[in-house]
mmCIF file of C-alpha atoms in Angstrom:
data_model
loop_
_atom_site.group_PDB
_atom_site.id
_atom_site.type_symbol
_atom_site.label_atom_id
_atom_site.label_comp_id
_atom_site.label_asym_id
_atom_site.label_seq_id
_atom_site.Cartn_x
_atom_site.Cartn_y
_atom_site.Cartn_z
ATOM 1 C CA MET A 1326 -32.875 26.260 16.935
ATOM 2 C CA THR A 1327 -29.245 25.061 16.920
ATOM 3 C CA ASP A 1328 -27.714 24.300 13.554
ATOM 4 C CA LYS A 1329 -26.675 20.625 13.683
ATOM 5 C CA ASN A 1330 -23.441 21.588 11.913
ATOM 6 C CA ASP A 1331 -22.622 23.971 14.773
ATOM 7 C CA THR A 1332 -22.235 21.198 17.342
ATOM 8 C CA PRO A 1333 -19.008 19.259 18.012
ATOM 9 C CA THR A 1334 -20.491 16.178 16.349
ATOM 10 C CA GLY A 1335 -21.822 18.185 13.428
ATOM 11 C CA ARG A 1336 -18.493 19.912 12.864
ATOM 12 C CA ALA A 1337 -16.645 16.596 13.011
ATOM 13 C CA ASP A 1338 -19.090 15.100 10.495
ATOM 14 C CA ALA A 1339 -18.680 18.112 8.195
ATOM 15 C CA LYS A 1340 -14.879 17.796 8.344
ATOM 16 C CA GLU A 1341 -15.013 14.082 7.585
ATOM 17 C CA ASN A 1342 -17.420 14.712 4.716
ATOM 18 C CA ALA A 1343 -15.107 17.356 3.239
ATOM 19 C CA ARG A 1344 -12.081 15.093 3.587
ATOM 20 C CA SER A 1345 -13.955 12.200 1.981
ATOM 21 C CA ARG A 1346 -14.983 14.398 -0.968
ATOM 22 C CA MET A 1347 -11.385 15.430 -1.508
ATOM 23 C CA VAL A 1348 -10.140 11.825 -1.439
ATOM 24 C CA ASP A 1349 -12.940 10.827 -3.830
ATOM 25 C CA ALA A 1350 -11.785 13.617 -6.144
ATOM 26 C CA LEU A 1351 -8.188 12.427 -5.901
ATOM 27 C CA ILE A 1352 -9.118 8.868 -6.794
ATOM 28 C CA ALA A 1353 -11.201 10.048 -9.751
ATOM 29 C CA LEU A 1354 -8.302 12.149 -11.027
ATOM 30 C CA ILE A 1355 -5.881 9.248 -10.643
ATOM 31 C CA ALA A 1356 -8.269 6.918 -12.503
ATOM 32 C CA GLU A 1357 -8.401 9.446 -15.356
ATOM 33 C CA GLY A 1358 -4.618 9.663 -15.482
ATOM 34 C CA SER A 1359 -4.691 13.361 -14.606
ATOM 35 C CA ASP A 1360 -1.815 15.177 -12.972
ATOM 36 C CA ILE A 1361 -2.452 15.608 -9.276
ATOM 37 C CA ASN A 1362 -2.251 18.950 -7.532
ATOM 38 C CA HIS A 1363 -4.233 20.880 -4.954
ATOM 39 C CA ASP A 1364 -5.988 23.061 -7.540
ATOM 40 C CA ARG A 1365 -7.327 20.066 -9.464
ATOM 41 C CA VAL A 1366 -8.542 18.414 -6.267
ATOM 42 C CA ALA A 1367 -10.271 21.621 -5.168
ATOM 43 C CA GLU A 1368 -11.985 22.032 -8.529
ATOM 44 C CA ARG A 1369 -13.084 18.385 -8.719
ATOM 45 C CA ALA A 1370 -14.349 18.274 -5.119
ATOM 46 C CA GLY A 1371 -16.044 21.671 -5.265
ATOM 47 C CA ILE A 1372 -14.024 22.802 -2.250
ATOM 48 C CA GLY A 1373 -11.822 25.860 -1.834
ATOM 49 C CA ARG A 1374 -8.117 25.540 -2.560
ATOM 50 C CA ARG A 1375 -7.204 26.783 0.915
ATOM 51 C CA THR A 1376 -9.359 24.065 2.450
ATOM 52 C CA VAL A 1377 -7.547 21.389 0.458
ATOM 53 C CA TYR A 1378 -4.210 22.732 1.710
ATOM 54 C CA ARG A 1379 -5.520 22.795 5.268
ATOM 55 C CA TYR A 1380 -6.299 19.075 5.147
ATOM 56 C CA PHE A 1381 -3.379 18.094 2.922
ATOM 57 C CA PRO A 1382 -0.470 20.546 3.194
ATOM 58 C CA ASP A 1383 1.683 18.891 0.508
ATOM 59 C CA ARG A 1384 1.568 16.405 -2.354
ATOM 60 C CA GLU A 1385 2.787 13.559 -0.171
ATOM 61 C CA SER A 1386 -0.137 13.956 2.228
ATOM 62 C CA LEU A 1387 -2.513 13.913 -0.761
ATOM 63 C CA MET A 1388 -1.041 10.605 -1.894
ATOM 64 C CA GLN A 1389 -1.049 9.152 1.610
ATOM 65 C CA SER A 1390 -4.763 9.873 1.909
ATOM 66 C CA VAL A 1391 -5.396 7.730 -1.182
ATOM 67 C CA TRP A 1392 -3.242 4.938 0.243
ATOM 68 C CA GLU A 1393 -5.268 5.037 3.461
ATOM 69 C CA ARG A 1394 -8.516 4.828 1.475
ATOM 70 C CA VAL A 1395 -7.284 1.916 -0.637
ATOM 71 C CA THR A 1396 -6.041 -0.124 2.298
ATOM 72 C CA GLY A 1397 -9.160 0.715 4.300
ATOM 73 C CA LEU A 1398 -11.407 -0.573 1.522
ATOM 74 C CA ALA A 1399 -9.272 -3.684 0.969
ATOM 75 C CA GLY A 1400 -9.617 -4.604 4.645
ATOM 76 C CA PRO A 1401 -8.215 -4.018 8.125
ATOM 77 C CA SER A 1402 -5.481 -6.630 7.687
ATOM 78 C CA VAL A 1403 -3.935 -4.788 4.749
ATOM 79 C CA THR A 1404 -1.165 -3.128 6.721
ATOM 80 C CA PHE A 1405 2.606 -3.284 6.735
ATOM 81 C CA PRO A 1406 3.775 -6.375 8.676
ATOM 82 C CA ARG A 1407 6.268 -6.263 11.522
ATOM 83 C CA SER A 1408 6.959 -10.004 11.778
ATOM 84 C CA GLU A 1409 7.142 -13.161 9.688
ATOM 85 C CA GLU A 1410 3.895 -14.338 11.252
ATOM 86 C CA GLU A 1411 2.138 -11.157 10.153
ATOM 87 C CA MET A 1412 3.568 -11.441 6.639
ATOM 88 C CA LEU A 1413 2.283 -14.978 6.186
ATOM 89 C CA SER A 1414 -1.023 -14.740 8.018
ATOM 90 C CA SER A 1415 -2.114 -11.556 6.226
ATOM 91 C CA LEU A 1416 -1.746 -12.934 2.689
ATOM 92 C CA PRO A 1417 -5.377 -14.091 2.218
ATOM 93 C CA ALA A 1418 -6.759 -10.786 3.507
ATOM 94 C CA ILE A 1419 -4.467 -8.783 1.236
ATOM 95 C CA TYR A 1420 -5.044 -10.659 -2.005
ATOM 96 C CA GLU A 1421 -8.761 -11.244 -1.462
ATOM 97 C CA GLY A 1422 -9.077 -7.602 -0.409
ATOM 98 C CA PHE A 1423 -7.490 -6.471 -3.674
ATOM 99 C CA ASP A 1424 -10.006 -8.663 -5.526
ATOM 100 C CA ARG A 1425 -12.865 -6.841 -3.754
ATOM 101 C CA ILE A 1426 -11.606 -3.454 -4.971
ATOM 102 C CA ALA A 1427 -10.186 -4.692 -8.288
ATOM 103 C CA PRO A 1428 -10.851 -1.533 -10.350
ATOM 104 C CA LEU A 1429 -9.225 0.726 -7.756
ATOM 105 C CA ALA A 1430 -6.388 -1.715 -7.043
ATOM 106 C CA THR A 1431 -5.688 -1.899 -10.783
ATOM 107 C CA VAL A 1432 -5.399 1.891 -11.016
ATOM 108 C CA ILE A 1433 -3.028 1.966 -8.042
ATOM 109 C CA ARG A 1434 -0.899 -0.797 -9.566
ATOM 110 C CA SER A 1435 -0.828 0.317 -13.192
ATOM 111 C CA THR A 1436 -0.671 4.115 -13.460
ATOM 112 C CA PRO A 1437 2.066 6.676 -12.801
ATOM 113 C CA GLN A 1438 -0.238 8.383 -10.307
ATOM 114 C CA GLY A 1439 -0.831 5.070 -8.568
ATOM 115 C CA ARG A 1440 2.923 4.620 -8.324
ATOM 116 C CA ALA A 1441 3.156 8.028 -6.645
ATOM 117 C CA VAL A 1442 0.568 6.846 -4.120
ATOM 118 C CA ARG A 1443 2.599 3.716 -3.376
ATOM 119 C CA MET A 1444 5.852 5.655 -3.168
ATOM 120 C CA SER A 1445 4.360 8.004 -0.578
ATOM 121 C CA GLU A 1446 4.591 5.059 1.839
ATOM 122 C CA ARG A 1447 8.084 3.944 0.837
ATOM 123 C CA LYS A 1448 9.802 4.780 4.123
ATOM 124 C CA ARG A 1449 7.186 3.047 6.283
ATOM 125 C CA ARG A 1450 7.098 0.083 3.916
ATOM 126 C CA THR A 1451 10.852 -0.537 3.909
ATOM 127 C CA GLU A 1452 11.168 -0.107 7.674
ATOM 128 C CA SER A 1453 8.330 -2.552 8.233
ATOM 129 C CA TYR A 1454 9.662 -5.285 5.973
ATOM 130 C CA ARG A 1455 13.175 -4.931 7.333
ATOM 131 C CA ALA A 1456 11.735 -5.604 10.788
ATOM 132 C CA ALA A 1457 9.631 -8.511 9.542
ATOM 133 C CA ALA A 1458 12.576 -10.177 7.783
ATOM 134 C CA ALA A 1459 15.230 -9.366 10.383
ATOM 135 C CA ASP A 1460 15.323 -12.760 12.077
ATOM 136 C CA ALA A 1461 15.552 -14.773 8.853
ATOM 137 C CA THR A 1462 18.175 -12.519 7.266
ATOM 138 C CA GLN A 1463 20.319 -11.622 10.279
ATOM 139 C CA ASP A 1464 23.302 -13.800 9.276
ATOM 140 C CA LEU A 1465 23.492 -12.534 5.718
ATOM 141 C CA SER A 1466 25.689 -9.777 4.344
ATOM 142 C CA GLU A 1467 24.098 -6.322 4.204
ATOM 143 C CA GLU A 1468 23.515 -6.589 0.456
ATOM 144 C CA ASP A 1469 21.979 -10.049 0.712
ATOM 145 C CA GLN A 1470 19.723 -8.859 3.541
ATOM 146 C CA LEU A 1471 18.494 -6.131 1.208
ATOM 147 C CA LEU A 1472 17.886 -8.544 -1.671
ATOM 148 C CA ALA A 1473 16.075 -11.137 0.444
ATOM 149 C CA THR A 1474 13.917 -8.541 2.183
ATOM 150 C CA ALA A 1475 12.966 -6.941 -1.127
ATOM 151 C CA MET A 1476 11.941 -10.340 -2.498
ATOM 152 C CA LEU A 1477 9.760 -11.076 0.529
ATOM 153 C CA GLN A 1478 8.068 -7.695 0.206
ATOM 154 C CA VAL A 1479 7.367 -8.243 -3.484
ATOM 155 C CA LEU A 1480 5.788 -11.637 -2.823
ATOM 156 C CA HIS A 1481 3.722 -10.230 0.013
ATOM 157 C CA THR A 1482 1.710 -7.740 -2.063
ATOM 158 C CA THR A 1483 3.061 -6.937 -5.495
ATOM 159 C CA PRO A 1484 2.122 -9.787 -7.907
ATOM 160 C CA TRP A 1485 -1.657 -9.288 -7.632
ATOM 161 C CA LEU A 1486 -2.186 -7.581 -10.991
ATOM 162 C CA GLU A 1487 0.182 -9.837 -12.953
ATOM 163 C CA MET A 1488 -1.260 -13.029 -11.480
ATOM 164 C CA ARG A 1489 -4.795 -11.791 -12.097
ATOM 165 C CA ASP A 1490 -4.270 -10.593 -15.669
ATOM 166 C CA HIS A 1491 -1.908 -13.258 -16.973
ATOM 167 C CA TRP A 1492 -3.094 -16.323 -15.076
ATOM 168 C CA GLY A 1493 -6.676 -15.536 -14.081
ATOM 169 C CA LEU A 1494 -5.985 -16.396 -10.455
ATOM 170 C CA THR A 1495 -8.256 -15.444 -7.593
ATOM 171 C CA GLY A 1496 -6.982 -13.703 -4.490
ATOM 172 C CA ALA A 1497 -7.235 -16.965 -2.550
ATOM 173 C CA GLN A 1498 -5.089 -18.750 -5.144
ATOM 174 C CA MET A 1499 -2.545 -15.929 -5.139
ATOM 175 C CA ALA A 1500 -2.312 -16.064 -1.356
ATOM 176 C CA LYS A 1501 -1.672 -19.800 -1.532
ATOM 177 C CA ALA A 1502 1.036 -19.467 -4.209
ATOM 178 C CA CYS A 1503 2.775 -16.517 -2.577
ATOM 179 C CA GLY A 1504 2.569 -18.125 0.859
ATOM 180 C CA TRP A 1505 4.292 -21.235 -0.488
ATOM 181 C CA ALA A 1506 7.003 -19.126 -2.142
ATOM 182 C CA MET A 1507 7.586 -17.047 0.991
ATOM 183 C CA ARG A 1508 7.770 -20.080 3.293
ATOM 184 C CA THR A 1509 10.226 -21.712 0.870
ATOM 185 C CA LEU A 1510 12.358 -18.575 0.803
ATOM 186 C CA LEU A 1511 12.311 -18.175 4.593
ATOM 187 C CA ALA A 1512 13.332 -21.821 5.064
ATOM 188 C CA ASP A 1513 16.198 -21.362 2.603
ATOM 189 C CA LEU A 1514 17.396 -18.202 4.369
ATOM 190 C CA ARG A 1515 17.657 -20.080 7.658
ATOM 191 C CA ALA A 1516 19.235 -23.173 6.132
ATOM 192 C CA ARG A 1517 22.063 -21.248 4.478
ATOM 193 C CA LYS A 1518 23.348 -19.899 7.837
ATOM 194 C CA GLY A 1519 24.824 -16.774 6.342
ATOM 195 C CA ARG A 1520 26.108 -18.257 3.112
ATOM 196 C CA PRO A 1521 25.722 -15.872 0.135
ATOM 197 C CA LEU A 1522 22.480 -15.993 -1.802
ATOM 198 C CA GLU A 1523 24.243 -17.182 -4.951
ATOM 199 C CA ASP A 1524 25.420 -20.344 -3.144
ATOM 200 C CA VAL A 1525 23.082 -23.328 -3.523
ATOM 201 C CA VAL A 1526 22.149 -24.804 -0.169
#
């Protein structure tokens, strides 16, 4: 009789199961505030250290795997936008998605390890938001482009924990408030026609 794990499908399932166990271990360690390294993940997942390195060759890939899990659980629309339309239309999915995974989203937003997870995507994040804001900011100075783009990115995803903890808002309410703020900002950027941000339009 053929071992079901010795078929292409069985091997693929076994690999996915091992990867999932390692990501589960990572998330548990992050939630505990533990330092993250391959040895701790191996011990927590009950998987050999060499196997962990085979799936995740460095610390950055460990952190990226957690980011992928978080965004996957929050929903398929929780991705980096490439246009204004994507920034605005994805707000409800992002904020309501964070509500669905509130304990995990809180860990990612409030711990040093969660910050490391977010920073693992810094390059992709900044490239994406620069592309999404390019049309609205094209007439500004380089510094003002940076400032405006950073503000749009913050409004797009960052205030979830503050708005939840301090104001008791739901994801739907956050999406509404941040959407209004982003549309106001985008309209201002176009109306100023390259004038510096400190000038009142």
